[in-house]
Amino acid sequence: MTAWAMCSGHEAEELHGGRSVDLSSVIIAVAGVAGTLGGALLTQRGSQRAKRLEIELVRDHEEAREARSLRRTCYAELNRDARQFNTALNRHLHVMRERGVEEADSDALEEAKNAHRDRYSEAQMIAPEEVLRRASVVNQALNKVYGQVKRLERGAPEPGETMETASQAQYEVWEMLRTMRTAMRHDLGISHED
């Protein structure tokens, strides 16, 4: 009985010892699998985060490129329409000196004025402060000359307004246009001149 008890105890110890070894092996195996799965999960999360960051960078780059393209188009049209408005004012002044203003002359001036107004309104929504400040100076100068021209045309000029003062004011707009164009080119990264 003692031998049996010893044997049973030894077998129990082996069984118990076997369970300990088996339990340790299971714990090590579970830890290994968990580590492998956890590592894979962390790698996947890192990869997803890197991919999201890459997508955001591409999107930001694309948005910046689209904004620059939109500004470039707006600036080209604003420059063109402001120059055409100034040219139309100059022509109108010549027509007033040489002959009477006809409806077609007034229509041409109004068309140029309206085109400039539309481009300036667009620029107000997308141009940065420096460009908008320069565009505002041009817009105010053009509208001031336009007012003088129309008052002279009606024969109701304000004190000091003559064909000569209107022509001089119209001529001075060209320098303001150059300054505006330089600011637009600088904003687009084309020119770094002041």
PDB file of C-alpha atoms in Angstrom:
ATOM      1  CA  MET A   1       0.000   0.000   0.000  1.00  0.00           C
ATOM      2  CA  THR A   2       2.815   2.326   0.731  1.00  0.00           C
ATOM      3  CA  ALA A   3       4.395   1.473  -2.599  1.00  0.00           C
ATOM      4  CA  TRP A   4       1.096   1.968  -4.235  1.00  0.00           C
ATOM      5  CA  ALA A   5       0.628   5.176  -2.338  1.00  0.00           C
ATOM      6  CA  MET A   6       4.142   6.168  -3.300  1.00  0.00           C
ATOM      7  CA  CYS A   7       3.507   5.146  -6.818  1.00  0.00           C
ATOM      8  CA  SER A   8       0.196   6.907  -6.823  1.00  0.00           C
ATOM      9  CA  GLY A   9       1.823   9.936  -5.265  1.00  0.00           C
ATOM     10  CA  HIS A  10       4.634   9.827  -7.780  1.00  0.00           C
ATOM     11  CA  GLU A  11       2.165   9.441 -10.609  1.00  0.00           C
ATOM     12  CA  ALA A  12       0.152  12.260  -9.106  1.00  0.00           C
ATOM     13  CA  GLU A  13       3.291  14.338  -8.882  1.00  0.00           C
ATOM     14  CA  GLU A  14       4.115  13.517 -12.488  1.00  0.00           C
ATOM     15  CA  LEU A  15       0.572  14.288 -13.482  1.00  0.00           C
ATOM     16  CA  HIS A  16       0.685  17.452 -11.442  1.00  0.00           C
ATOM     17  CA  GLY A  17       4.166  18.205 -12.763  1.00  0.00           C
ATOM     18  CA  GLY A  18       2.985  17.390 -16.251  1.00  0.00           C
ATOM     19  CA  ARG A  19       0.104  19.787 -15.877  1.00  0.00           C
ATOM     20  CA  SER A  20       2.493  22.478 -14.701  1.00  0.00           C
ATOM     21  CA  VAL A  21       4.690  21.921 -17.703  1.00  0.00           C
ATOM     22  CA  ASP A  22       1.675  21.722 -19.962  1.00  0.00           C
ATOM     23  CA  LEU A  23       0.206  24.888 -18.399  1.00  0.00           C
ATOM     24  CA  SER A  24       3.529  26.707 -18.737  1.00  0.00           C
ATOM     25  CA  SER A  25       3.779  25.589 -22.352  1.00  0.00           C
ATOM     26  CA  VAL A  26       0.239  26.742 -22.994  1.00  0.00           C
ATOM     27  CA  ILE A  27       0.920  30.119 -21.368  1.00  0.00           C
ATOM     28  CA  ILE A  28       4.118  30.557 -23.400  1.00  0.00           C
ATOM     29  CA  ALA A  29       2.331  29.496 -26.578  1.00  0.00           C
ATOM     30  CA  VAL A  30      -0.579  31.863 -25.881  1.00  0.00           C
ATOM     31  CA  ALA A  31       1.846  34.685 -25.152  1.00  0.00           C
ATOM     32  CA  GLY A  32       3.702  33.947 -28.379  1.00  0.00           C
ATOM     33  CA  VAL A  33       0.502  33.867 -30.425  1.00  0.00           C
ATOM     34  CA  ALA A  34      -0.754  37.026 -28.696  1.00  0.00           C
ATOM     35  CA  GLY A  35       2.565  38.735 -29.369  1.00  0.00           C
ATOM     36  CA  THR A  36       2.492  37.709 -33.001  1.00  0.00           C
ATOM     37  CA  LEU A  37      -1.122  38.795 -33.413  1.00  0.00           C
ATOM     38  CA  GLY A  38      -0.510  41.985 -31.449  1.00  0.00           C
ATOM     39  CA  GLY A  39       2.556  42.772 -33.540  1.00  0.00           C
ATOM     40  CA  ALA A  40       0.598  42.165 -36.728  1.00  0.00           C
ATOM     41  CA  LEU A  41      -2.233  44.344 -35.413  1.00  0.00           C
ATOM     42  CA  LEU A  42       0.178  47.141 -34.483  1.00  0.00           C
ATOM     43  CA  THR A  43       1.882  46.856 -37.856  1.00  0.00           C
ATOM     44  CA  GLN A  44      -1.497  47.013 -39.600  1.00  0.00           C
ATOM     45  CA  ARG A  45      -2.569  50.035 -37.550  1.00  0.00           C
ATOM     46  CA  GLY A  46       0.729  51.757 -38.273  1.00  0.00           C
ATOM     47  CA  SER A  47       0.346  50.994 -41.945  1.00  0.00           C
ATOM     48  CA  GLN A  48      -3.218  52.328 -41.953  1.00  0.00           C
ATOM     49  CA  ARG A  49      -2.127  55.489 -40.136  1.00  0.00           C
ATOM     50  CA  ALA A  50       0.724  55.996 -42.628  1.00  0.00           C
ATOM     51  CA  LYS A  51      -1.678  55.439 -45.524  1.00  0.00           C
ATOM     52  CA  ARG A  52      -4.180  57.946 -44.041  1.00  0.00           C
ATOM     53  CA  LEU A  53      -1.390  60.472 -43.589  1.00  0.00           C
ATOM     54  CA  GLU A  54      -0.243  59.915 -47.166  1.00  0.00           C
ATOM     55  CA  ILE A  55      -3.819  60.387 -48.444  1.00  0.00           C
ATOM     56  CA  GLU A  56      -4.166  63.591 -46.408  1.00  0.00           C
ATOM     57  CA  LEU A  57      -0.868  64.916 -47.773  1.00  0.00           C
ATOM     58  CA  VAL A  58      -1.895  64.116 -51.346  1.00  0.00           C
ATOM     59  CA  ARG A  59      -5.307  65.736 -50.749  1.00  0.00           C
ATOM     60  CA  ASP A  60      -3.699  68.841 -49.219  1.00  0.00           C
ATOM     61  CA  HIS A  61      -1.277  69.062 -52.136  1.00  0.00           C
ATOM     62  CA  GLU A  62      -4.130  68.662 -54.634  1.00  0.00           C
ATOM     63  CA  GLU A  63      -6.228  71.325 -52.867  1.00  0.00           C
ATOM     64  CA  ALA A  64      -3.280  73.738 -52.854  1.00  0.00           C
ATOM     65  CA  ARG A  65      -2.689  73.078 -56.560  1.00  0.00           C
ATOM     66  CA  GLU A  66      -6.376  73.632 -57.345  1.00  0.00           C
ATOM     67  CA  ALA A  67      -6.445  76.845 -55.279  1.00  0.00           C
ATOM     68  CA  ARG A  68      -3.336  78.122 -57.095  1.00  0.00           C
ATOM     69  CA  SER A  69      -4.898  77.245 -60.451  1.00  0.00           C
ATOM     70  CA  LEU A  70      -8.126  79.023 -59.482  1.00  0.00           C
ATOM     71  CA  ARG A  71      -6.175  82.117 -58.393  1.00  0.00           C
ATOM     72  CA  ARG A  72      -4.090  82.032 -61.596  1.00  0.00           C
ATOM     73  CA  THR A  73      -7.250  82.004 -63.740  1.00  0.00           C
ATOM     74  CA  CYS A  74      -8.889  84.721 -61.642  1.00  0.00           C
ATOM     75  CA  TYR A  75      -5.765  86.896 -61.745  1.00  0.00           C
ATOM     76  CA  ALA A  76      -5.375  86.539 -65.510  1.00  0.00           C
ATOM     77  CA  GLU A  77      -9.012  87.514 -66.052  1.00  0.00           C
ATOM     78  CA  LEU A  78      -8.894  90.356 -63.523  1.00  0.00           C
ATOM     79  CA  ASN A  79      -5.718  91.742 -65.089  1.00  0.00           C
ATOM     80  CA  ARG A  80      -7.224  91.475 -68.579  1.00  0.00           C
ATOM     81  CA  ASP A  81     -10.584  92.997 -67.633  1.00  0.00           C
ATOM     82  CA  ALA A  82      -9.066  95.839 -65.597  1.00  0.00           C
ATOM     83  CA  ARG A  83      -6.775  96.691 -68.514  1.00  0.00           C
ATOM     84  CA  GLN A  84      -9.694  96.534 -70.951  1.00  0.00           C
ATOM     85  CA  PHE A  85     -11.786  98.781 -68.685  1.00  0.00           C
ATOM     86  CA  ASN A  86      -8.927 101.288 -68.538  1.00  0.00           C
ATOM     87  CA  THR A  87      -8.513 101.080 -72.327  1.00  0.00           C
ATOM     88  CA  ALA A  88     -12.276 101.564 -72.789  1.00  0.00           C
ATOM     89  CA  LEU A  89     -12.118 104.674 -70.586  1.00  0.00           C
ATOM     90  CA  ASN A  90      -9.262 106.003 -72.701  1.00  0.00           C
ATOM     91  CA  ARG A  91     -11.188 105.351 -75.934  1.00  0.00           C
ATOM     92  CA  HIS A  92     -14.300 106.942 -74.494  1.00  0.00           C
ATOM     93  CA  LEU A  93     -12.359 110.083 -73.618  1.00  0.00           C
ATOM     94  CA  HIS A  94     -11.002 110.207 -77.193  1.00  0.00           C
ATOM     95  CA  VAL A  95     -14.517 109.771 -78.603  1.00  0.00           C
ATOM     96  CA  MET A  96     -15.765 112.605 -76.378  1.00  0.00           C
ATOM     97  CA  ARG A  97     -13.009 114.899 -77.739  1.00  0.00           C
ATOM     98  CA  GLU A  98     -13.423 113.935 -81.390  1.00  0.00           C
ATOM     99  CA  ARG A  99     -17.174 113.540 -81.788  1.00  0.00           C
ATOM    100  CA  GLY A 100     -20.310 112.996 -79.803  1.00  0.00           C
ATOM    101  CA  VAL A 101     -20.713 109.779 -77.821  1.00  0.00           C
ATOM    102  CA  GLU A 102     -23.027 107.285 -79.476  1.00  0.00           C
ATOM    103  CA  GLU A 103     -24.961 104.463 -77.882  1.00  0.00           C
ATOM    104  CA  ALA A 104     -22.433 101.886 -79.141  1.00  0.00           C
ATOM    105  CA  ASP A 105     -19.646 103.821 -77.391  1.00  0.00           C
ATOM    106  CA  SER A 106     -21.549 103.885 -74.110  1.00  0.00           C
ATOM    107  CA  ASP A 107     -22.404 100.188 -74.476  1.00  0.00           C
ATOM    108  CA  ALA A 108     -18.739  99.288 -75.017  1.00  0.00           C
ATOM    109  CA  LEU A 109     -17.722 101.244 -71.914  1.00  0.00           C
ATOM    110  CA  GLU A 110     -20.490  99.643 -69.831  1.00  0.00           C
ATOM    111  CA  GLU A 111     -19.520  96.177 -71.029  1.00  0.00           C
ATOM    112  CA  ALA A 112     -15.898  96.737 -70.020  1.00  0.00           C
ATOM    113  CA  LYS A 113     -16.963  98.159 -66.659  1.00  0.00           C
ATOM    114  CA  ASN A 114     -19.273  95.201 -65.949  1.00  0.00           C
ATOM    115  CA  ALA A 115     -16.635  92.629 -66.929  1.00  0.00           C
ATOM    116  CA  HIS A 116     -14.153  94.262 -64.562  1.00  0.00           C
ATOM    117  CA  ARG A 117     -16.741  94.413 -61.772  1.00  0.00           C
ATOM    118  CA  ASP A 118     -17.410  90.672 -62.136  1.00  0.00           C
ATOM    119  CA  ARG A 119     -13.704  89.755 -62.052  1.00  0.00           C
ATOM    120  CA  TYR A 120     -13.048  92.038 -59.102  1.00  0.00           C
ATOM    121  CA  SER A 121     -15.949  90.452 -57.214  1.00  0.00           C
ATOM    122  CA  GLU A 122     -14.474  87.016 -57.873  1.00  0.00           C
ATOM    123  CA  ALA A 123     -11.037  88.143 -56.689  1.00  0.00           C
ATOM    124  CA  GLN A 124     -12.559  89.412 -53.446  1.00  0.00           C
ATOM    125  CA  MET A 125     -13.468  85.821 -52.622  1.00  0.00           C
ATOM    126  CA  ILE A 126     -10.159  84.109 -53.382  1.00  0.00           C
ATOM    127  CA  ALA A 127      -7.277  86.592 -53.416  1.00  0.00           C
ATOM    128  CA  PRO A 128      -5.049  86.993 -50.356  1.00  0.00           C
ATOM    129  CA  GLU A 129      -4.934  90.374 -48.600  1.00  0.00           C
ATOM    130  CA  GLU A 130      -1.908  91.801 -50.426  1.00  0.00           C
ATOM    131  CA  VAL A 131      -3.346  91.100 -53.872  1.00  0.00           C
ATOM    132  CA  LEU A 132      -6.810  92.241 -52.827  1.00  0.00           C
ATOM    133  CA  ARG A 133      -5.399  95.495 -51.469  1.00  0.00           C
ATOM    134  CA  ARG A 134      -3.724  96.220 -54.826  1.00  0.00           C
ATOM    135  CA  ALA A 135      -6.830  95.159 -56.775  1.00  0.00           C
ATOM    136  CA  SER A 136      -8.963  97.433 -54.586  1.00  0.00           C
ATOM    137  CA  VAL A 137      -6.734 100.429 -55.415  1.00  0.00           C
ATOM    138  CA  VAL A 138      -7.157  99.684 -59.136  1.00  0.00           C
ATOM    139  CA  ASN A 139     -10.912  99.177 -58.769  1.00  0.00           C
ATOM    140  CA  GLN A 140     -11.370 102.470 -56.928  1.00  0.00           C
ATOM    141  CA  ALA A 141      -9.229 104.374 -59.441  1.00  0.00           C
ATOM    142  CA  LEU A 142     -11.103 102.918 -62.424  1.00  0.00           C
ATOM    143  CA  ASN A 143     -14.475 103.737 -60.887  1.00  0.00           C
ATOM    144  CA  LYS A 144     -13.327 107.246 -60.028  1.00  0.00           C
ATOM    145  CA  VAL A 145     -12.265 107.851 -63.645  1.00  0.00           C
ATOM    146  CA  TYR A 146     -15.508 106.288 -64.869  1.00  0.00           C
ATOM    147  CA  GLY A 147     -17.486 108.706 -62.677  1.00  0.00           C
ATOM    148  CA  GLN A 148     -15.546 111.677 -64.047  1.00  0.00           C
ATOM    149  CA  VAL A 149     -16.038 110.520 -67.639  1.00  0.00           C
ATOM    150  CA  LYS A 150     -19.784 110.060 -67.179  1.00  0.00           C
ATOM    151  CA  ARG A 151     -20.184 113.453 -65.487  1.00  0.00           C
ATOM    152  CA  LEU A 152     -18.199 115.104 -68.284  1.00  0.00           C
ATOM    153  CA  GLU A 153     -20.294 113.260 -70.845  1.00  0.00           C
ATOM    154  CA  ARG A 154     -23.493 114.601 -69.235  1.00  0.00           C
ATOM    155  CA  GLY A 155     -22.006 118.086 -69.055  1.00  0.00           C
ATOM    156  CA  ALA A 156     -22.168 118.128 -65.248  1.00  0.00           C
ATOM    157  CA  PRO A 157     -18.550 117.850 -64.039  1.00  0.00           C
ATOM    158  CA  GLU A 158     -17.615 118.418 -60.423  1.00  0.00           C
ATOM    159  CA  PRO A 159     -15.358 121.396 -59.630  1.00  0.00           C
ATOM    160  CA  GLY A 160     -11.911 120.840 -61.133  1.00  0.00           C
ATOM    161  CA  GLU A 161     -12.992 117.986 -63.430  1.00  0.00           C
ATOM    162  CA  THR A 162     -11.970 118.503 -67.037  1.00  0.00           C
ATOM    163  CA  MET A 163     -11.122 116.259 -69.964  1.00  0.00           C
ATOM    164  CA  GLU A 164      -7.465 116.774 -69.067  1.00  0.00           C
ATOM    165  CA  THR A 165      -7.856 115.770 -65.397  1.00  0.00           C
ATOM    166  CA  ALA A 166      -9.898 112.711 -66.416  1.00  0.00           C
ATOM    167  CA  SER A 167      -7.247 111.747 -68.996  1.00  0.00           C
ATOM    168  CA  GLN A 168      -4.462 112.178 -66.436  1.00  0.00           C
ATOM    169  CA  ALA A 169      -6.338 110.082 -63.853  1.00  0.00           C
ATOM    170  CA  GLN A 170      -6.967 107.393 -66.490  1.00  0.00           C
ATOM    171  CA  TYR A 171      -3.279 107.354 -67.478  1.00  0.00           C
ATOM    172  CA  GLU A 172      -2.197 106.971 -63.819  1.00  0.00           C
ATOM    173  CA  VAL A 173      -4.216 103.754 -63.549  1.00  0.00           C
ATOM    174  CA  TRP A 174      -1.605 101.979 -65.737  1.00  0.00           C
ATOM    175  CA  GLU A 175       0.982 102.140 -62.949  1.00  0.00           C
ATOM    176  CA  MET A 176      -1.570 100.805 -60.436  1.00  0.00           C
ATOM    177  CA  LEU A 177      -2.279  97.944 -62.845  1.00  0.00           C
ATOM    178  CA  ARG A 178       1.447  97.103 -62.996  1.00  0.00           C
ATOM    179  CA  THR A 179       1.636  97.084 -59.205  1.00  0.00           C
ATOM    180  CA  MET A 180      -1.429  94.817 -58.991  1.00  0.00           C
ATOM    181  CA  ARG A 181       0.010  92.462 -61.614  1.00  0.00           C
ATOM    182  CA  THR A 182       3.309  92.242 -59.700  1.00  0.00           C
ATOM    183  CA  ALA A 183       1.433  91.335 -56.488  1.00  0.00           C
ATOM    184  CA  MET A 184      -0.527  88.651 -58.340  1.00  0.00           C
ATOM    185  CA  ARG A 185       2.620  87.189 -59.919  1.00  0.00           C
ATOM    186  CA  HIS A 186       4.337  87.189 -56.536  1.00  0.00           C
ATOM    187  CA  ASP A 187       1.387  85.330 -54.967  1.00  0.00           C
ATOM    188  CA  LEU A 188       1.585  82.700 -57.704  1.00  0.00           C
ATOM    189  CA  GLY A 189       5.320  82.287 -57.168  1.00  0.00           C
ATOM    190  CA  ILE A 190       6.124  83.566 -60.648  1.00  0.00           C
ATOM    191  CA  SER A 191       7.950  86.729 -59.639  1.00  0.00           C
ATOM    192  CA  HIS A 192       9.574  87.898 -56.432  1.00  0.00           C
ATOM    193  CA  GLU A 193       9.769  91.526 -57.475  1.00  0.00           C
ATOM    194  CA  ASP A 194       8.232  94.180 -55.239  1.00  0.00           C
TER     195      ASP A 194
END
